[in-house]
């Protein structure tokens, strides 16, 4: 069975948690596509060469989850040749046999517009910054500034800017606990499966 769940949205909206839970519930493979850009940013040197030569080991290195790695990722993600180098791998993953969940910024818009389910997971910048701050600590206002900066770069870039795909179900998790958000996402998938 080919069945793709495309989850897009800004940083710290809950995409990863929802993506992992949906994949576990349906036995689908899961790809956190942000990790690809984080790995390219962390490799250093020429980002295009880094993207073209990206290997599994690059995705396993330490430090990819830090705020600095997120900023580096969003800078290299604005380079069209970097995005182009990563398209084919993501498309193949999306249409693999057995079902797939991908979360990122352009999954429903560019990588897999034909996805059976498209979700746009969002939350207010303040709520997202607070969640991120609970994970990383430090100065909460600096984390909020970081969230605003990354939103502006991801939504404002010319190539594959972050936006809700046509036909996406919007899930605003600002006032939702994780269980509710996951429950809603699973309900959307079940509804789509039943309608097939
Ligand atoms: O989701 P995550 O915070 O790990 O993503 C890091 C950065 O990678 C994002 O801020 C964004 O610039 C970029 N990205 C992207 N397209 C994706 C996934 C991530 O441009 N599909």
PDB file of C-alpha atoms and ligand atoms in Angstrom:
ATOM      1  CA  UNK A   1       0.000   0.000   0.000  1.00  0.00           C
ATOM      2  CA  UNK A   2       1.229   3.479  -0.892  1.00  0.00           C
ATOM      3  CA  UNK A   3      -0.043   6.052   1.605  1.00  0.00           C
ATOM      4  CA  UNK A   4       1.730   9.309   2.433  1.00  0.00           C
ATOM      5  CA  UNK A   5       1.085  11.566   5.388  1.00  0.00           C
ATOM      6  CA  UNK A   6       2.704  14.966   4.742  1.00  0.00           C
ATOM      7  CA  UNK A   7       3.132  17.137   7.837  1.00  0.00           C
ATOM      8  CA  UNK A   8       4.340  20.707   7.469  1.00  0.00           C
ATOM      9  CA  UNK A   9       4.557  23.630   9.848  1.00  0.00           C
ATOM     10  CA  UNK A  10       6.897  26.040  11.626  1.00  0.00           C
ATOM     11  CA  UNK A  11       9.586  25.140  14.170  1.00  0.00           C
ATOM     12  CA  UNK A  12       8.406  23.580  17.447  1.00  0.00           C
ATOM     13  CA  UNK A  13       4.743  23.301  16.452  1.00  0.00           C
ATOM     14  CA  UNK A  14       4.671  19.596  17.321  1.00  0.00           C
ATOM     15  CA  UNK A  15       5.212  18.102  13.850  1.00  0.00           C
ATOM     16  CA  UNK A  16       7.869  15.645  14.971  1.00  0.00           C
ATOM     17  CA  UNK A  17       5.893  14.286  17.909  1.00  0.00           C
ATOM     18  CA  UNK A  18       2.738  13.996  15.822  1.00  0.00           C
ATOM     19  CA  UNK A  19       4.678  12.443  12.945  1.00  0.00           C
ATOM     20  CA  UNK A  20       6.274   9.784  15.132  1.00  0.00           C
ATOM     21  CA  UNK A  21       2.955   8.946  16.828  1.00  0.00           C
ATOM     22  CA  UNK A  22       1.049   8.679  13.529  1.00  0.00           C
ATOM     23  CA  UNK A  23       3.788   6.478  12.051  1.00  0.00           C
ATOM     24  CA  UNK A  24       3.743   4.190  15.110  1.00  0.00           C
ATOM     25  CA  UNK A  25      -0.077   3.959  15.089  1.00  0.00           C
ATOM     26  CA  UNK A  26      -0.265   2.859  11.427  1.00  0.00           C
ATOM     27  CA  UNK A  27       3.064   1.040  11.139  1.00  0.00           C
ATOM     28  CA  UNK A  28       4.365   3.585   8.604  1.00  0.00           C
ATOM     29  CA  UNK A  29       7.986   4.638   8.155  1.00  0.00           C
ATOM     30  CA  UNK A  30       8.800   8.119   9.451  1.00  0.00           C
ATOM     31  CA  UNK A  31      11.238  10.703   8.089  1.00  0.00           C
ATOM     32  CA  UNK A  32      12.070  13.910   9.944  1.00  0.00           C
ATOM     33  CA  UNK A  33      13.185  15.901   6.902  1.00  0.00           C
ATOM     34  CA  UNK A  34      14.512  18.762   9.064  1.00  0.00           C
ATOM     35  CA  UNK A  35      17.304  16.394  10.028  1.00  0.00           C
ATOM     36  CA  UNK A  36      18.529  16.357   6.409  1.00  0.00           C
ATOM     37  CA  UNK A  37      18.934  20.150   6.406  1.00  0.00           C
ATOM     38  CA  UNK A  38      20.425  20.118   9.911  1.00  0.00           C
ATOM     39  CA  UNK A  39      22.996  17.547   8.758  1.00  0.00           C
ATOM     40  CA  UNK A  40      23.884  19.637   5.691  1.00  0.00           C
ATOM     41  CA  UNK A  41      24.286  22.750   7.855  1.00  0.00           C
ATOM     42  CA  UNK A  42      26.456  20.872  10.364  1.00  0.00           C
ATOM     43  CA  UNK A  43      28.766  19.393   7.747  1.00  0.00           C
ATOM     44  CA  UNK A  44      30.353  22.739   6.977  1.00  0.00           C
ATOM     45  CA  UNK A  45      32.153  23.547   3.745  1.00  0.00           C
ATOM     46  CA  UNK A  46      30.149  23.944   0.563  1.00  0.00           C
ATOM     47  CA  UNK A  47      26.481  23.250   1.438  1.00  0.00           C
ATOM     48  CA  UNK A  48      25.610  22.070  -2.080  1.00  0.00           C
ATOM     49  CA  UNK A  49      28.410  19.485  -2.024  1.00  0.00           C
ATOM     50  CA  UNK A  50      27.330  18.510   1.498  1.00  0.00           C
ATOM     51  CA  UNK A  51      23.744  17.933   0.336  1.00  0.00           C
ATOM     52  CA  UNK A  52      24.820  15.984  -2.757  1.00  0.00           C
ATOM     53  CA  UNK A  53      27.061  13.728  -0.678  1.00  0.00           C
ATOM     54  CA  UNK A  54      24.797  13.333   2.345  1.00  0.00           C
ATOM     55  CA  UNK A  55      25.153   9.896   3.971  1.00  0.00           C
ATOM     56  CA  UNK A  56      23.326   8.086   6.774  1.00  0.00           C
ATOM     57  CA  UNK A  57      26.238   8.681   9.167  1.00  0.00           C
ATOM     58  CA  UNK A  58      25.758  12.456   8.730  1.00  0.00           C
ATOM     59  CA  UNK A  59      22.242  12.119  10.138  1.00  0.00           C
ATOM     60  CA  UNK A  60      23.527  10.402  13.255  1.00  0.00           C
ATOM     61  CA  UNK A  61      26.081  12.949  14.397  1.00  0.00           C
ATOM     62  CA  UNK A  62      25.714  14.706  17.765  1.00  0.00           C
ATOM     63  CA  UNK A  63      24.448  18.237  18.169  1.00  0.00           C
ATOM     64  CA  UNK A  64      21.937  18.275  15.316  1.00  0.00           C
ATOM     65  CA  UNK A  65      19.084  19.227  17.662  1.00  0.00           C
ATOM     66  CA  UNK A  66      20.553  22.449  19.043  1.00  0.00           C
ATOM     67  CA  UNK A  67      19.169  25.930  18.290  1.00  0.00           C
ATOM     68  CA  UNK A  68      22.393  26.768  16.456  1.00  0.00           C
ATOM     69  CA  UNK A  69      22.007  23.698  14.231  1.00  0.00           C
ATOM     70  CA  UNK A  70      18.410  24.777  13.486  1.00  0.00           C
ATOM     71  CA  UNK A  71      19.590  28.218  12.404  1.00  0.00           C
ATOM     72  CA  UNK A  72      22.362  26.749  10.246  1.00  0.00           C
ATOM     73  CA  UNK A  73      19.785  24.382   8.706  1.00  0.00           C
ATOM     74  CA  UNK A  74      17.408  27.181   7.803  1.00  0.00           C
ATOM     75  CA  UNK A  75      20.256  29.115   6.147  1.00  0.00           C
ATOM     76  CA  UNK A  76      21.345  26.228   3.905  1.00  0.00           C
ATOM     77  CA  UNK A  77      17.672  25.349   3.272  1.00  0.00           C
ATOM     78  CA  UNK A  78      17.232  28.652   1.426  1.00  0.00           C
ATOM     79  CA  UNK A  79      19.754  27.530  -1.249  1.00  0.00           C
ATOM     80  CA  UNK A  80      17.808  26.057  -4.209  1.00  0.00           C
ATOM     81  CA  UNK A  81      20.598  23.591  -5.198  1.00  0.00           C
ATOM     82  CA  UNK A  82      20.649  22.215  -1.652  1.00  0.00           C
ATOM     83  CA  UNK A  83      16.879  21.625  -1.766  1.00  0.00           C
ATOM     84  CA  UNK A  84      17.135  20.088  -5.251  1.00  0.00           C
ATOM     85  CA  UNK A  85      19.781  17.604  -4.082  1.00  0.00           C
ATOM     86  CA  UNK A  86      17.449  16.313  -1.352  1.00  0.00           C
ATOM     87  CA  UNK A  87      14.218  16.049  -3.355  1.00  0.00           C
ATOM     88  CA  UNK A  88      14.633  12.605  -4.906  1.00  0.00           C
ATOM     89  CA  UNK A  89      15.428  10.829  -1.629  1.00  0.00           C
ATOM     90  CA  UNK A  90      12.389  12.373   0.056  1.00  0.00           C
ATOM     91  CA  UNK A  91      10.058  11.571  -2.859  1.00  0.00           C
ATOM     92  CA  UNK A  92      11.155   7.949  -2.892  1.00  0.00           C
ATOM     93  CA  UNK A  93      10.676   7.740   0.864  1.00  0.00           C
ATOM     94  CA  UNK A  94       7.193   9.278   0.588  1.00  0.00           C
ATOM     95  CA  UNK A  95       5.970   6.755  -1.984  1.00  0.00           C
ATOM     96  CA  UNK A  96       7.627   3.670  -0.490  1.00  0.00           C
ATOM     97  CA  UNK A  97       5.556   0.550  -0.046  1.00  0.00           C
ATOM     98  CA  UNK A  98       3.914   0.253   3.368  1.00  0.00           C
ATOM     99  CA  UNK A  99       3.130   3.905   4.056  1.00  0.00           C
ATOM    100  CA  UNK A 100       5.217   6.889   5.106  1.00  0.00           C
ATOM    101  CA  UNK A 101       4.990   9.952   7.281  1.00  0.00           C
ATOM    102  CA  UNK A 102       7.267  12.882   6.469  1.00  0.00           C
ATOM    103  CA  UNK A 103       7.450  16.068   8.463  1.00  0.00           C
ATOM    104  CA  UNK A 104       9.064  19.284   7.309  1.00  0.00           C
ATOM    105  CA  UNK A 105       8.270  22.592   5.606  1.00  0.00           C
ATOM    106  CA  UNK A 106       7.522  21.680   1.977  1.00  0.00           C
ATOM    107  CA  UNK A 107       6.271  18.098   2.046  1.00  0.00           C
ATOM    108  CA  UNK A 108       2.686  18.826   0.975  1.00  0.00           C
ATOM    109  CA  UNK A 109       3.633  21.709  -1.312  1.00  0.00           C
ATOM    110  CA  UNK A 110       6.724  20.415  -3.170  1.00  0.00           C
ATOM    111  CA  UNK A 111       7.872  16.923  -2.183  1.00  0.00           C
ATOM    112  CA  UNK A 112       4.567  15.085  -2.272  1.00  0.00           C
ATOM    113  CA  UNK A 113       1.581  17.230  -3.316  1.00  0.00           C
ATOM    114  CA  UNK A 114      -0.250  13.970  -4.075  1.00  0.00           C
ATOM    115  CA  UNK A 115      -0.027  12.838  -0.411  1.00  0.00           C
ATOM    116  CA  UNK A 116      -3.180  11.111   0.783  1.00  0.00           C
ATOM    117  CA  UNK A 117      -3.134  13.233   3.962  1.00  0.00           C
ATOM    118  CA  UNK A 118      -1.686  16.720   4.334  1.00  0.00           C
ATOM    119  CA  UNK A 119      -1.504  18.357   7.719  1.00  0.00           C
ATOM    120  CA  UNK A 120      -0.339  21.854   8.557  1.00  0.00           C
ATOM    121  CA  UNK A 121       0.616  21.855  12.223  1.00  0.00           C
ATOM    122  CA  UNK A 122       1.064  25.263  13.783  1.00  0.00           C
ATOM    123  CA  UNK A 123       0.903  27.174  17.088  1.00  0.00           C
ATOM    124  CA  UNK A 124       1.545  30.750  18.171  1.00  0.00           C
ATOM    125  CA  UNK A 125       5.201  31.839  18.212  1.00  0.00           C
ATOM    126  CA  UNK A 126       5.003  32.344  22.005  1.00  0.00           C
ATOM    127  CA  UNK A 127       3.703  28.834  22.640  1.00  0.00           C
ATOM    128  CA  UNK A 128       6.297  27.313  20.319  1.00  0.00           C
ATOM    129  CA  UNK A 129       9.108  29.294  21.922  1.00  0.00           C
ATOM    130  CA  UNK A 130       7.953  28.210  25.378  1.00  0.00           C
ATOM    131  CA  UNK A 131       7.968  24.535  24.347  1.00  0.00           C
ATOM    132  CA  UNK A 132      11.414  24.860  22.833  1.00  0.00           C
ATOM    133  CA  UNK A 133      12.664  26.707  25.936  1.00  0.00           C
ATOM    134  CA  UNK A 134      11.460  23.841  28.158  1.00  0.00           C
ATOM    135  CA  UNK A 135      13.755  21.569  26.115  1.00  0.00           C
ATOM    136  CA  UNK A 136      16.813  23.772  25.753  1.00  0.00           C
ATOM    137  CA  UNK A 137      16.611  26.168  28.743  1.00  0.00           C
ATOM    138  CA  UNK A 138      18.478  29.479  28.790  1.00  0.00           C
ATOM    139  CA  UNK A 139      16.862  32.834  28.135  1.00  0.00           C
ATOM    140  CA  UNK A 140      13.242  32.423  26.978  1.00  0.00           C
ATOM    141  CA  UNK A 141      13.140  35.772  25.150  1.00  0.00           C
ATOM    142  CA  UNK A 142      16.216  34.717  23.148  1.00  0.00           C
ATOM    143  CA  UNK A 143      14.431  31.483  22.197  1.00  0.00           C
ATOM    144  CA  UNK A 144      11.402  33.523  21.070  1.00  0.00           C
ATOM    145  CA  UNK A 145      13.640  35.760  18.970  1.00  0.00           C
ATOM    146  CA  UNK A 146      15.170  32.636  17.428  1.00  0.00           C
ATOM    147  CA  UNK A 147      11.704  31.275  16.577  1.00  0.00           C
ATOM    148  CA  UNK A 148      10.705  34.577  14.916  1.00  0.00           C
ATOM    149  CA  UNK A 149      13.951  34.697  12.963  1.00  0.00           C
ATOM    150  CA  UNK A 150      13.602  31.145  11.680  1.00  0.00           C
ATOM    151  CA  UNK A 151       9.889  31.651  10.811  1.00  0.00           C
ATOM    152  CA  UNK A 152      10.755  34.752   8.800  1.00  0.00           C
ATOM    153  CA  UNK A 153      13.506  32.938   6.896  1.00  0.00           C
ATOM    154  CA  UNK A 154      11.465  29.770   6.260  1.00  0.00           C
ATOM    155  CA  UNK A 155       8.314  31.646   5.196  1.00  0.00           C
ATOM    156  CA  UNK A 156      10.095  34.371   3.259  1.00  0.00           C
ATOM    157  CA  UNK A 157      12.493  32.368   1.080  1.00  0.00           C
ATOM    158  CA  UNK A 158      11.862  32.261  -2.666  1.00  0.00           C
ATOM    159  CA  UNK A 159      12.281  28.490  -3.091  1.00  0.00           C
ATOM    160  CA  UNK A 160       9.680  26.290  -1.339  1.00  0.00           C
ATOM    161  CA  UNK A 161       8.592  28.807   1.318  1.00  0.00           C
ATOM    162  CA  UNK A 162       6.721  27.409   4.292  1.00  0.00           C
ATOM    163  CA  UNK A 163       2.962  27.603   3.799  1.00  0.00           C
ATOM    164  CA  UNK A 164      -0.032  25.311   4.146  1.00  0.00           C
ATOM    165  CA  UNK A 165      -0.437  23.070   1.080  1.00  0.00           C
ATOM    166  CA  UNK A 166      -3.644  23.152  -0.909  1.00  0.00           C
ATOM    167  CA  UNK A 167      -6.100  20.830   0.784  1.00  0.00           C
ATOM    168  CA  UNK A 168      -4.108  20.631   4.027  1.00  0.00           C
ATOM    169  CA  UNK A 169      -5.958  20.199   7.304  1.00  0.00           C
ATOM    170  CA  UNK A 170      -4.733  22.923   9.658  1.00  0.00           C
ATOM    171  CA  UNK A 171      -4.057  21.833  13.222  1.00  0.00           C
ATOM    172  CA  UNK A 172      -3.389  24.732  15.603  1.00  0.00           C
ATOM    173  CA  UNK A 173      -1.855  23.128  18.680  1.00  0.00           C
ATOM    174  CA  UNK A 174      -1.521  26.371  20.712  1.00  0.00           C
ATOM    175  CA  UNK A 175      -4.169  25.290  23.215  1.00  0.00           C
ATOM    176  CA  UNK A 176      -3.804  21.513  22.793  1.00  0.00           C
ATOM    177  CA  UNK A 177      -1.928  18.940  24.769  1.00  0.00           C
ATOM    178  CA  UNK A 178       0.117  16.452  22.795  1.00  0.00           C
ATOM    179  CA  UNK A 179      -2.443  13.662  23.206  1.00  0.00           C
ATOM    180  CA  UNK A 180      -5.210  15.766  21.748  1.00  0.00           C
ATOM    181  CA  UNK A 181      -3.051  16.893  18.836  1.00  0.00           C
ATOM    182  CA  UNK A 182      -2.000  13.309  18.073  1.00  0.00           C
ATOM    183  CA  UNK A 183      -5.618  12.123  18.401  1.00  0.00           C
ATOM    184  CA  UNK A 184      -6.809  14.711  15.886  1.00  0.00           C
ATOM    185  CA  UNK A 185      -4.070  13.809  13.411  1.00  0.00           C
ATOM    186  CA  UNK A 186      -4.894  10.101  13.687  1.00  0.00           C
ATOM    187  CA  UNK A 187      -8.592  10.886  13.151  1.00  0.00           C
ATOM    188  CA  UNK A 188      -7.764  12.744   9.922  1.00  0.00           C
ATOM    189  CA  UNK A 189      -5.737   9.761   8.646  1.00  0.00           C
ATOM    190  CA  UNK A 190      -8.469   7.256   9.574  1.00  0.00           C
ATOM    191  CA  UNK A 191     -11.109   9.357   7.858  1.00  0.00           C
ATOM    192  CA  UNK A 192      -9.030   9.509   4.686  1.00  0.00           C
ATOM    193  CA  UNK A 193      -8.363   5.742   4.759  1.00  0.00           C
ATOM    194  CA  UNK A 194     -12.052   4.968   5.154  1.00  0.00           C
ATOM    195  CA  UNK A 195     -12.909   7.254   2.256  1.00  0.00           C
ATOM    196  CA  UNK A 196     -10.571   5.379  -0.122  1.00  0.00           C
TER     197      UNK A 196
HETATM  198  O1  LIG B   1      12.179  20.931  11.472  1.00  0.00           O
HETATM  199  P1  LIG B   1      13.533  21.425  11.851  1.00  0.00           P
HETATM  200  O2  LIG B   1      13.506  22.503  12.894  1.00  0.00           O
HETATM  201  O3  LIG B   1      14.460  20.309  12.230  1.00  0.00           O
HETATM  202  O4  LIG B   1      14.133  22.063  10.510  1.00  0.00           O
HETATM  203  C1  LIG B   1      15.325  22.794  10.499  1.00  0.00           C
HETATM  204  C2  LIG B   1      15.291  23.747   9.303  1.00  0.00           C
HETATM  205  O5  LIG B   1      15.395  22.996   8.090  1.00  0.00           O
HETATM  206  C3  LIG B   1      14.015  24.560   9.157  1.00  0.00           C
HETATM  207  O6  LIG B   1      14.057  25.786   9.877  1.00  0.00           O
HETATM  208  C4  LIG B   1      13.941  24.794   7.654  1.00  0.00           C
HETATM  209  O7  LIG B   1      14.659  25.927   7.260  1.00  0.00           O
HETATM  210  C5  LIG B   1      14.624  23.586   7.056  1.00  0.00           C
HETATM  211  N1  LIG B   1      13.688  22.623   6.489  1.00  0.00           N
HETATM  212  C6  LIG B   1      13.211  22.868   5.222  1.00  0.00           C
HETATM  213  N2  LIG B   1      12.399  21.944   4.616  1.00  0.00           N
HETATM  214  C7  LIG B   1      12.032  20.836   5.255  1.00  0.00           C
HETATM  215  C8  LIG B   1      12.477  20.588   6.576  1.00  0.00           C
HETATM  216  C9  LIG B   1      13.300  21.523   7.174  1.00  0.00           C
HETATM  217  O8  LIG B   1      13.516  23.886   4.625  1.00  0.00           O
HETATM  218  N3  LIG B   1      11.247  19.949   4.620  1.00  0.00           N
END
